């Protein structure tokens, strides 16, 4: 179950990120921090030379005697084709993947 929640969150973030135009394919990583705490969680942060940035924290949360899962909180940002910087904040927990951003529709 923990793996499924973490995997779903990572896939959702990857699919939500815009495809880079061919002129941005030469971007380089200018910052990368990675602190894995084993089964207790992790912290990851990154920035690229073309202005893409993200950070994510995860921790193990216990929901009952024998039910536990990794809860992930994070954000990422990028500059759209219109020149505006878009930021998405998200949580992935027992309620699923929950993104929030000014440019996303609300339910």
Short mmCIF file of C-alpha atoms in Angstrom, two decimals:
data_model
loop_
_atom_site.label_atom_id
_atom_site.label_comp_id
_atom_site.label_asym_id
_atom_site.label_seq_id
_atom_site.Cartn_x
_atom_site.Cartn_y
_atom_site.Cartn_z
CA UNK A 1 0.00 0.00 0.00
CA UNK A 2 2.84 2.42 0.87
CA UNK A 3 4.56 1.71 -2.39
CA UNK A 4 1.34 2.22 -4.35
CA UNK A 5 0.68 5.66 -2.84
CA UNK A 6 4.26 6.82 -3.39
CA UNK A 7 4.36 5.41 -6.93
CA UNK A 8 1.02 7.03 -7.81
CA UNK A 9 2.21 10.41 -6.53
CA UNK A 10 5.43 10.23 -8.55
CA UNK A 11 3.61 9.20 -11.73
CA UNK A 12 1.03 11.98 -11.27
CA UNK A 13 3.76 14.60 -10.88
CA UNK A 14 5.59 13.29 -13.94
CA UNK A 15 2.44 13.35 -16.06
CA UNK A 16 1.40 16.81 -14.84
CA UNK A 17 4.70 18.43 -15.78
CA UNK A 18 4.69 20.07 -19.22
CA UNK A 19 6.75 18.56 -22.01
CA UNK A 20 9.92 20.57 -22.58
CA UNK A 21 10.27 22.16 -26.03
CA UNK A 22 13.33 21.02 -27.96
CA UNK A 23 15.24 24.27 -27.23
CA UNK A 24 14.97 23.55 -23.48
CA UNK A 25 16.23 19.98 -23.76
CA UNK A 26 19.74 21.12 -22.85
CA UNK A 27 18.72 22.23 -19.33
CA UNK A 28 21.01 21.13 -16.55
CA UNK A 29 20.40 20.37 -12.90
CA UNK A 30 21.74 23.22 -10.76
CA UNK A 31 20.55 21.93 -7.38
CA UNK A 32 19.66 18.46 -6.13
CA UNK A 33 19.19 17.44 -2.51
CA UNK A 34 18.13 13.97 -1.49
CA UNK A 35 17.71 12.75 2.09
CA UNK A 36 16.25 9.25 2.34
CA UNK A 37 15.27 8.08 5.80
CA UNK A 38 14.56 4.47 4.92
CA UNK A 39 10.99 3.41 5.65
CA UNK A 40 10.38 6.59 7.66
CA UNK A 41 10.31 8.84 4.56
CA UNK A 42 12.45 11.17 2.51
CA UNK A 43 13.10 14.79 1.46
CA UNK A 44 13.97 15.73 -2.13
CA UNK A 45 14.54 19.15 -3.75
CA UNK A 46 15.75 20.13 -7.22
CA UNK A 47 16.21 23.09 -9.56
CA UNK A 48 17.18 23.19 -13.21
CA UNK A 49 18.86 25.86 -15.31
CA UNK A 50 15.61 26.55 -17.20
CA UNK A 51 13.67 27.51 -14.06
CA UNK A 52 11.97 24.24 -13.16
CA UNK A 53 12.03 23.56 -9.41
CA UNK A 54 10.44 21.16 -7.01
CA UNK A 55 10.53 19.88 -3.46
CA UNK A 56 8.87 16.92 -1.79
CA UNK A 57 8.73 15.55 1.74
CA UNK A 58 7.36 12.17 2.73
CA UNK A 59 6.81 10.48 6.05
CA UNK A 60 5.32 7.27 7.26
CA UNK A 61 1.86 7.75 8.76
CA UNK A 62 0.05 5.09 10.78
CA UNK A 63 -3.71 4.87 10.30
CA UNK A 64 -4.40 1.92 12.57
CA UNK A 65 -2.79 -1.04 14.26
CA UNK A 66 -1.68 -2.64 11.01
CA UNK A 67 -2.31 0.09 8.40
CA UNK A 68 0.43 2.53 7.45
CA UNK A 69 1.35 4.51 4.35
CA UNK A 70 3.78 7.11 3.10
CA UNK A 71 2.20 10.60 3.05
CA UNK A 72 3.79 12.92 0.49
CA UNK A 73 3.65 16.74 0.43
CA UNK A 74 5.38 18.84 -2.15
CA UNK A 75 5.35 21.37 -4.93
CA UNK A 76 6.84 22.06 -8.31
CA UNK A 77 7.03 25.13 -10.52
CA UNK A 78 7.85 25.91 -14.12
CA UNK A 79 7.58 28.78 -16.59
CA UNK A 80 4.81 28.30 -19.14
CA UNK A 81 4.93 29.25 -22.81
CA UNK A 82 3.17 32.51 -21.86
CA UNK A 83 6.09 33.49 -19.59
CA UNK A 84 4.09 33.01 -16.38
CA UNK A 85 5.51 30.92 -13.55
CA UNK A 86 3.12 28.15 -12.57
CA UNK A 87 3.33 26.49 -9.16
CA UNK A 88 1.52 23.34 -8.10
CA UNK A 89 1.32 22.30 -4.44
CA UNK A 90 0.16 18.77 -3.72
CA UNK A 91 -0.51 16.16 -1.07
CA UNK A 92 -0.72 12.43 -1.67
CA UNK A 93 -2.20 10.59 1.29
CA UNK A 94 -5.02 8.24 2.23
CA UNK A 95 -7.34 10.53 0.21
CA UNK A 96 -5.31 10.23 -3.01
CA UNK A 97 -3.36 12.78 -5.01
CA UNK A 98 -4.61 16.32 -4.29
CA UNK A 99 -3.01 19.08 -6.38
CA UNK A 100 -3.75 22.77 -5.77
CA UNK A 101 -2.79 25.66 -8.01
CA UNK A 102 -4.28 28.94 -9.18
CA UNK A 103 -4.39 27.69 -12.79
CA UNK A 104 -6.12 24.35 -11.98
CA UNK A 105 -9.92 24.05 -11.89
CA UNK A 106 -11.50 23.39 -8.51
CA UNK A 107 -14.13 20.76 -7.84
#
